[in-house]
């Protein structure tokens, strides 16, 4: 007899949001639970109002998931002092502190709040990371962008919107320390902070994900550059 292990039994799902994106977070969580019933969802909240936390909690529990909230403001405040980003929200950095917030050696799956989940995640949860700290899919970035951020043209550039993390490997390889060091003393321009830092300093820790696990809108919108003869 074959037993299928539900994703909710061996994978934690993590979102990060401030009040501006909490509605999208709730929608994404509902889409996830539609295909992955019973999933454990953790919300990393950055200066969230109580009503915002309740919005996500109620949607998750109404659709059969479990919910917990972590306040990441104490972790993010040090980055605010450094003024490392021109983004309106520093919640984008919360993913880098997951190993400090969630005290487990299990895998976790971080999802950006604007991610739409359209299928079960069992196969993603079981991907072999080959000892790497996390897995990401490639981004559709122009070579000129790599030049702007001082990334060699042959180096991969990843999208961090879907991040499968091995927390034990992350901690043992010092990824949080390396991330903070690069933000504090960057070796080039930082435009998309968390992605640029990963590309420049932690590319050796990345196991590539097939694009189906993070299918970006630009894959559809990207125009062909070649012209018929």
mmCIF file of C-alpha atoms in Angstrom:
data_model
loop_
_atom_site.group_PDB
_atom_site.id
_atom_site.type_symbol
_atom_site.label_atom_id
_atom_site.label_comp_id
_atom_site.label_asym_id
_atom_site.label_seq_id
_atom_site.Cartn_x
_atom_site.Cartn_y
_atom_site.Cartn_z
ATOM 1 C CA UNK A 1 0.000 0.000 0.000
ATOM 2 C CA UNK A 2 1.255 3.493 -0.905
ATOM 3 C CA UNK A 3 0.783 6.366 1.553
ATOM 4 C CA UNK A 4 0.870 9.969 0.328
ATOM 5 C CA UNK A 5 2.219 12.406 2.902
ATOM 6 C CA UNK A 6 0.350 15.692 2.966
ATOM 7 C CA UNK A 7 2.460 18.828 2.543
ATOM 8 C CA UNK A 8 0.963 20.098 5.799
ATOM 9 C CA UNK A 9 2.700 17.304 7.704
ATOM 10 C CA UNK A 10 6.280 18.104 6.741
ATOM 11 C CA UNK A 11 6.510 21.662 5.445
ATOM 12 C CA UNK A 12 5.861 25.037 7.024
ATOM 13 C CA UNK A 13 4.655 27.888 4.803
ATOM 14 C CA UNK A 14 5.931 31.380 5.604
ATOM 15 C CA UNK A 15 4.663 34.761 4.396
ATOM 16 C CA UNK A 16 5.919 38.248 5.241
ATOM 17 C CA UNK A 17 3.796 41.376 5.012
ATOM 18 C CA UNK A 18 3.054 44.861 6.241
ATOM 19 C CA UNK A 19 -0.374 46.506 6.221
ATOM 20 C CA UNK A 20 -0.075 47.470 2.550
ATOM 21 C CA UNK A 21 0.108 43.859 1.357
ATOM 22 C CA UNK A 22 -1.889 41.971 3.935
ATOM 23 C CA UNK A 23 -4.889 41.618 1.593
ATOM 24 C CA UNK A 24 -2.705 39.911 -1.024
ATOM 25 C CA UNK A 25 -1.266 37.688 1.685
ATOM 26 C CA UNK A 26 -4.741 36.494 2.643
ATOM 27 C CA UNK A 27 -5.601 35.761 -0.995
ATOM 28 C CA UNK A 28 -2.371 33.831 -1.530
ATOM 29 C CA UNK A 29 -2.925 31.798 1.636
ATOM 30 C CA UNK A 30 -6.435 30.847 0.516
ATOM 31 C CA UNK A 31 -5.115 29.745 -2.887
ATOM 32 C CA UNK A 32 -2.504 27.622 -1.133
ATOM 33 C CA UNK A 33 -4.997 25.994 1.223
ATOM 34 C CA UNK A 34 -7.352 25.210 -1.658
ATOM 35 C CA UNK A 35 -4.744 22.800 -3.022
ATOM 36 C CA UNK A 36 -2.893 21.983 0.206
ATOM 37 C CA UNK A 37 -5.494 21.524 2.948
ATOM 38 C CA UNK A 38 -4.282 21.674 6.520
ATOM 39 C CA UNK A 39 -1.075 23.561 5.747
ATOM 40 C CA UNK A 40 0.767 25.306 8.593
ATOM 41 C CA UNK A 41 1.078 29.008 7.783
ATOM 42 C CA UNK A 42 3.352 31.436 9.602
ATOM 43 C CA UNK A 43 2.974 35.172 9.042
ATOM 44 C CA UNK A 44 6.012 37.384 9.605
ATOM 45 C CA UNK A 45 4.345 40.693 10.320
ATOM 46 C CA UNK A 46 6.092 44.025 10.030
ATOM 47 C CA UNK A 47 4.243 46.699 12.028
ATOM 48 C CA UNK A 48 0.936 44.980 11.330
ATOM 49 C CA UNK A 49 -2.229 46.340 12.872
ATOM 50 C CA UNK A 50 -4.245 43.841 14.947
ATOM 51 C CA UNK A 51 -7.002 43.940 12.332
ATOM 52 C CA UNK A 52 -4.505 42.944 9.624
ATOM 53 C CA UNK A 53 -3.302 39.952 11.623
ATOM 54 C CA UNK A 54 -6.896 38.939 12.243
ATOM 55 C CA UNK A 55 -7.709 39.171 8.538
ATOM 56 C CA UNK A 56 -5.071 36.622 7.598
ATOM 57 C CA UNK A 57 -5.732 34.418 10.628
ATOM 58 C CA UNK A 58 -9.465 34.252 9.905
ATOM 59 C CA UNK A 59 -8.957 33.395 6.226
ATOM 60 C CA UNK A 60 -6.411 30.689 7.039
ATOM 61 C CA UNK A 61 -8.529 29.064 9.727
ATOM 62 C CA UNK A 62 -11.744 29.357 7.678
ATOM 63 C CA UNK A 63 -10.024 27.316 4.967
ATOM 64 C CA UNK A 64 -8.693 24.626 7.277
ATOM 65 C CA UNK A 65 -5.134 25.782 7.910
ATOM 66 C CA UNK A 66 -3.236 26.534 11.098
ATOM 67 C CA UNK A 67 -1.903 30.033 11.751
ATOM 68 C CA UNK A 68 0.807 31.745 13.792
ATOM 69 C CA UNK A 69 2.164 35.286 13.745
ATOM 70 C CA UNK A 70 5.686 36.574 14.422
ATOM 71 C CA UNK A 71 6.520 40.245 14.901
ATOM 72 C CA UNK A 72 9.668 40.913 12.837
ATOM 73 C CA UNK A 73 9.995 44.631 13.660
ATOM 74 C CA UNK A 74 12.853 44.030 16.164
ATOM 75 C CA UNK A 75 14.829 42.253 13.443
ATOM 76 C CA UNK A 76 14.059 44.718 10.664
ATOM 77 C CA UNK A 77 14.766 47.854 12.691
ATOM 78 C CA UNK A 78 18.523 47.388 12.315
ATOM 79 C CA UNK A 79 18.118 47.483 8.543
ATOM 80 C CA UNK A 80 16.019 50.628 8.743
ATOM 81 C CA UNK A 81 18.848 52.331 10.601
ATOM 82 C CA UNK A 82 21.220 51.334 7.785
ATOM 83 C CA UNK A 83 18.786 52.698 5.170
ATOM 84 C CA UNK A 84 19.585 49.759 2.940
ATOM 85 C CA UNK A 85 16.470 50.009 0.780
ATOM 86 C CA UNK A 86 14.437 52.586 -1.104
ATOM 87 C CA UNK A 87 11.408 50.293 -0.916
ATOM 88 C CA UNK A 88 8.386 51.588 0.923
ATOM 89 C CA UNK A 89 8.365 48.441 3.050
ATOM 90 C CA UNK A 90 11.184 46.646 4.786
ATOM 91 C CA UNK A 91 9.038 43.528 5.127
ATOM 92 C CA UNK A 92 10.866 42.121 2.088
ATOM 93 C CA UNK A 93 13.840 41.378 4.349
ATOM 94 C CA UNK A 94 11.870 39.255 6.811
ATOM 95 C CA UNK A 95 12.612 36.056 4.886
ATOM 96 C CA UNK A 96 16.283 36.394 5.808
ATOM 97 C CA UNK A 97 15.447 36.085 9.510
ATOM 98 C CA UNK A 98 13.265 32.964 9.263
ATOM 99 C CA UNK A 99 15.970 30.724 10.827
ATOM 100 C CA UNK A 100 16.073 33.050 13.848
ATOM 101 C CA UNK A 101 12.289 33.138 14.225
ATOM 102 C CA UNK A 102 11.232 29.559 13.551
ATOM 103 C CA UNK A 103 13.126 27.213 15.848
ATOM 104 C CA UNK A 104 13.207 24.021 13.837
ATOM 105 C CA UNK A 105 15.678 22.248 11.571
ATOM 106 C CA UNK A 106 12.881 21.304 9.187
ATOM 107 C CA UNK A 107 12.390 22.817 5.789
ATOM 108 C CA UNK A 108 10.205 25.867 5.325
ATOM 109 C CA UNK A 109 8.767 27.366 2.172
ATOM 110 C CA UNK A 110 8.743 31.147 1.953
ATOM 111 C CA UNK A 111 6.221 32.671 -0.480
ATOM 112 C CA UNK A 112 5.894 36.301 -1.499
ATOM 113 C CA UNK A 113 2.456 37.644 -0.634
ATOM 114 C CA UNK A 114 1.529 38.105 -4.313
ATOM 115 C CA UNK A 115 2.118 34.418 -5.138
ATOM 116 C CA UNK A 116 -0.838 32.460 -6.515
ATOM 117 C CA UNK A 117 -0.653 28.754 -5.699
ATOM 118 C CA UNK A 118 -2.314 26.566 -8.333
ATOM 119 C CA UNK A 119 -1.398 23.003 -7.326
ATOM 120 C CA UNK A 120 -0.196 20.738 -4.529
ATOM 121 C CA UNK A 121 3.293 21.358 -3.184
ATOM 122 C CA UNK A 122 4.300 17.795 -2.292
ATOM 123 C CA UNK A 123 6.826 17.486 -5.122
ATOM 124 C CA UNK A 124 8.351 20.860 -4.279
ATOM 125 C CA UNK A 125 8.679 19.902 -0.619
ATOM 126 C CA UNK A 126 10.589 16.765 -1.571
ATOM 127 C CA UNK A 127 13.160 18.369 -3.880
ATOM 128 C CA UNK A 128 16.743 17.324 -3.122
ATOM 129 C CA UNK A 129 18.689 20.423 -2.059
ATOM 130 C CA UNK A 130 22.023 18.572 -2.302
ATOM 131 C CA UNK A 131 23.229 20.130 0.934
ATOM 132 C CA UNK A 132 22.445 23.695 -0.136
ATOM 133 C CA UNK A 133 20.797 26.158 2.214
ATOM 134 C CA UNK A 134 17.896 27.043 -0.083
ATOM 135 C CA UNK A 135 16.388 26.633 -3.537
ATOM 136 C CA UNK A 136 15.265 29.371 -5.928
ATOM 137 C CA UNK A 137 14.119 29.638 -9.526
ATOM 138 C CA UNK A 138 15.924 31.814 -12.044
ATOM 139 C CA UNK A 139 14.616 35.287 -12.773
ATOM 140 C CA UNK A 140 14.124 36.768 -16.247
ATOM 141 C CA UNK A 141 16.706 39.506 -15.827
ATOM 142 C CA UNK A 142 18.423 41.436 -18.617
ATOM 143 C CA UNK A 143 22.231 41.071 -18.790
ATOM 144 C CA UNK A 144 22.525 44.847 -18.421
ATOM 145 C CA UNK A 145 21.025 44.582 -14.942
ATOM 146 C CA UNK A 146 23.764 42.195 -13.881
ATOM 147 C CA UNK A 147 26.324 44.766 -14.958
ATOM 148 C CA UNK A 148 24.605 47.471 -12.914
ATOM 149 C CA UNK A 149 24.791 45.387 -9.719
ATOM 150 C CA UNK A 150 28.359 44.171 -10.401
ATOM 151 C CA UNK A 151 27.335 40.577 -11.062
ATOM 152 C CA UNK A 152 29.446 38.691 -13.637
ATOM 153 C CA UNK A 153 27.418 37.917 -16.781
ATOM 154 C CA UNK A 154 27.878 34.168 -16.371
ATOM 155 C CA UNK A 155 26.505 34.152 -12.814
ATOM 156 C CA UNK A 156 22.840 33.189 -12.272
ATOM 157 C CA UNK A 157 20.316 35.668 -10.925
ATOM 158 C CA UNK A 158 17.464 34.216 -8.905
ATOM 159 C CA UNK A 159 13.991 35.372 -7.942
ATOM 160 C CA UNK A 160 13.462 35.112 -4.189
ATOM 161 C CA UNK A 161 9.651 35.130 -4.244
ATOM 162 C CA UNK A 162 9.529 31.357 -3.753
ATOM 163 C CA UNK A 163 12.263 30.129 -1.431
ATOM 164 C CA UNK A 164 12.546 26.550 -0.175
ATOM 165 C CA UNK A 165 14.850 26.726 2.848
ATOM 166 C CA UNK A 166 16.831 24.108 4.749
ATOM 167 C CA UNK A 167 17.097 25.901 8.082
ATOM 168 C CA UNK A 168 19.816 23.648 9.489
ATOM 169 C CA UNK A 169 22.047 24.227 6.463
ATOM 170 C CA UNK A 170 21.231 27.958 6.469
ATOM 171 C CA UNK A 171 22.424 28.293 10.049
ATOM 172 C CA UNK A 172 25.512 26.114 9.682
ATOM 173 C CA UNK A 173 26.622 27.985 6.558
ATOM 174 C CA UNK A 174 26.170 31.391 8.183
ATOM 175 C CA UNK A 175 23.797 32.733 5.525
ATOM 176 C CA UNK A 176 22.194 35.378 7.769
ATOM 177 C CA UNK A 177 25.618 36.747 8.710
ATOM 178 C CA UNK A 178 26.739 36.867 5.074
ATOM 179 C CA UNK A 179 23.527 38.605 4.093
ATOM 180 C CA UNK A 180 23.909 41.289 6.752
ATOM 181 C CA UNK A 181 27.580 41.840 5.929
ATOM 182 C CA UNK A 182 26.772 42.468 2.275
ATOM 183 C CA UNK A 183 23.923 44.826 3.128
ATOM 184 C CA UNK A 184 26.156 46.735 5.525
ATOM 185 C CA UNK A 185 29.164 46.891 3.185
ATOM 186 C CA UNK A 186 27.833 46.215 -0.339
ATOM 187 C CA UNK A 187 30.184 45.239 -3.147
ATOM 188 C CA UNK A 188 28.141 47.095 -5.732
ATOM 189 C CA UNK A 189 24.787 48.763 -6.252
ATOM 190 C CA UNK A 190 21.750 47.326 -4.508
ATOM 191 C CA UNK A 191 18.481 47.859 -6.363
ATOM 192 C CA UNK A 192 16.401 44.787 -5.476
ATOM 193 C CA UNK A 193 18.094 44.302 -2.118
ATOM 194 C CA UNK A 194 17.386 40.743 -1.091
ATOM 195 C CA UNK A 195 17.792 39.321 -4.599
ATOM 196 C CA UNK A 196 20.910 41.317 -5.443
ATOM 197 C CA UNK A 197 22.581 40.252 -2.204
ATOM 198 C CA UNK A 198 21.745 36.589 -2.799
ATOM 199 C CA UNK A 199 23.149 36.753 -6.326
ATOM 200 C CA UNK A 200 26.398 38.420 -5.257
ATOM 201 C CA UNK A 201 27.179 36.607 -2.033
ATOM 202 C CA UNK A 202 25.127 33.441 -1.643
ATOM 203 C CA UNK A 203 24.795 32.002 -5.123
ATOM 204 C CA UNK A 204 26.828 28.967 -4.047
ATOM 205 C CA UNK A 205 24.128 28.134 -1.500
ATOM 206 C CA UNK A 206 21.324 28.002 -4.081
ATOM 207 C CA UNK A 207 19.864 24.831 -5.523
ATOM 208 C CA UNK A 208 18.068 25.795 -8.785
ATOM 209 C CA UNK A 209 14.315 25.248 -8.843
ATOM 210 C CA UNK A 210 12.479 24.344 -12.040
ATOM 211 C CA UNK A 211 10.627 27.436 -13.329
ATOM 212 C CA UNK A 212 7.227 25.815 -12.816
ATOM 213 C CA UNK A 213 7.631 26.438 -9.077
ATOM 214 C CA UNK A 214 7.963 30.194 -9.560
ATOM 215 C CA UNK A 215 6.384 31.055 -12.896
ATOM 216 C CA UNK A 216 6.798 34.819 -13.227
ATOM 217 C CA UNK A 217 4.471 37.128 -15.122
ATOM 218 C CA UNK A 218 7.417 38.411 -17.149
ATOM 219 C CA UNK A 219 7.778 34.937 -18.657
ATOM 220 C CA UNK A 220 4.445 35.617 -20.368
ATOM 221 C CA UNK A 221 4.932 39.311 -21.069
ATOM 222 C CA UNK A 222 8.509 39.105 -22.289
ATOM 223 C CA UNK A 223 8.705 39.949 -25.959
ATOM 224 C CA UNK A 224 10.829 38.122 -28.475
ATOM 225 C CA UNK A 225 13.960 40.075 -29.340
ATOM 226 C CA UNK A 226 14.676 38.184 -32.536
ATOM 227 C CA UNK A 227 13.001 39.326 -35.756
ATOM 228 C CA UNK A 228 12.053 37.170 -38.729
ATOM 229 C CA UNK A 229 14.293 37.521 -41.718
#
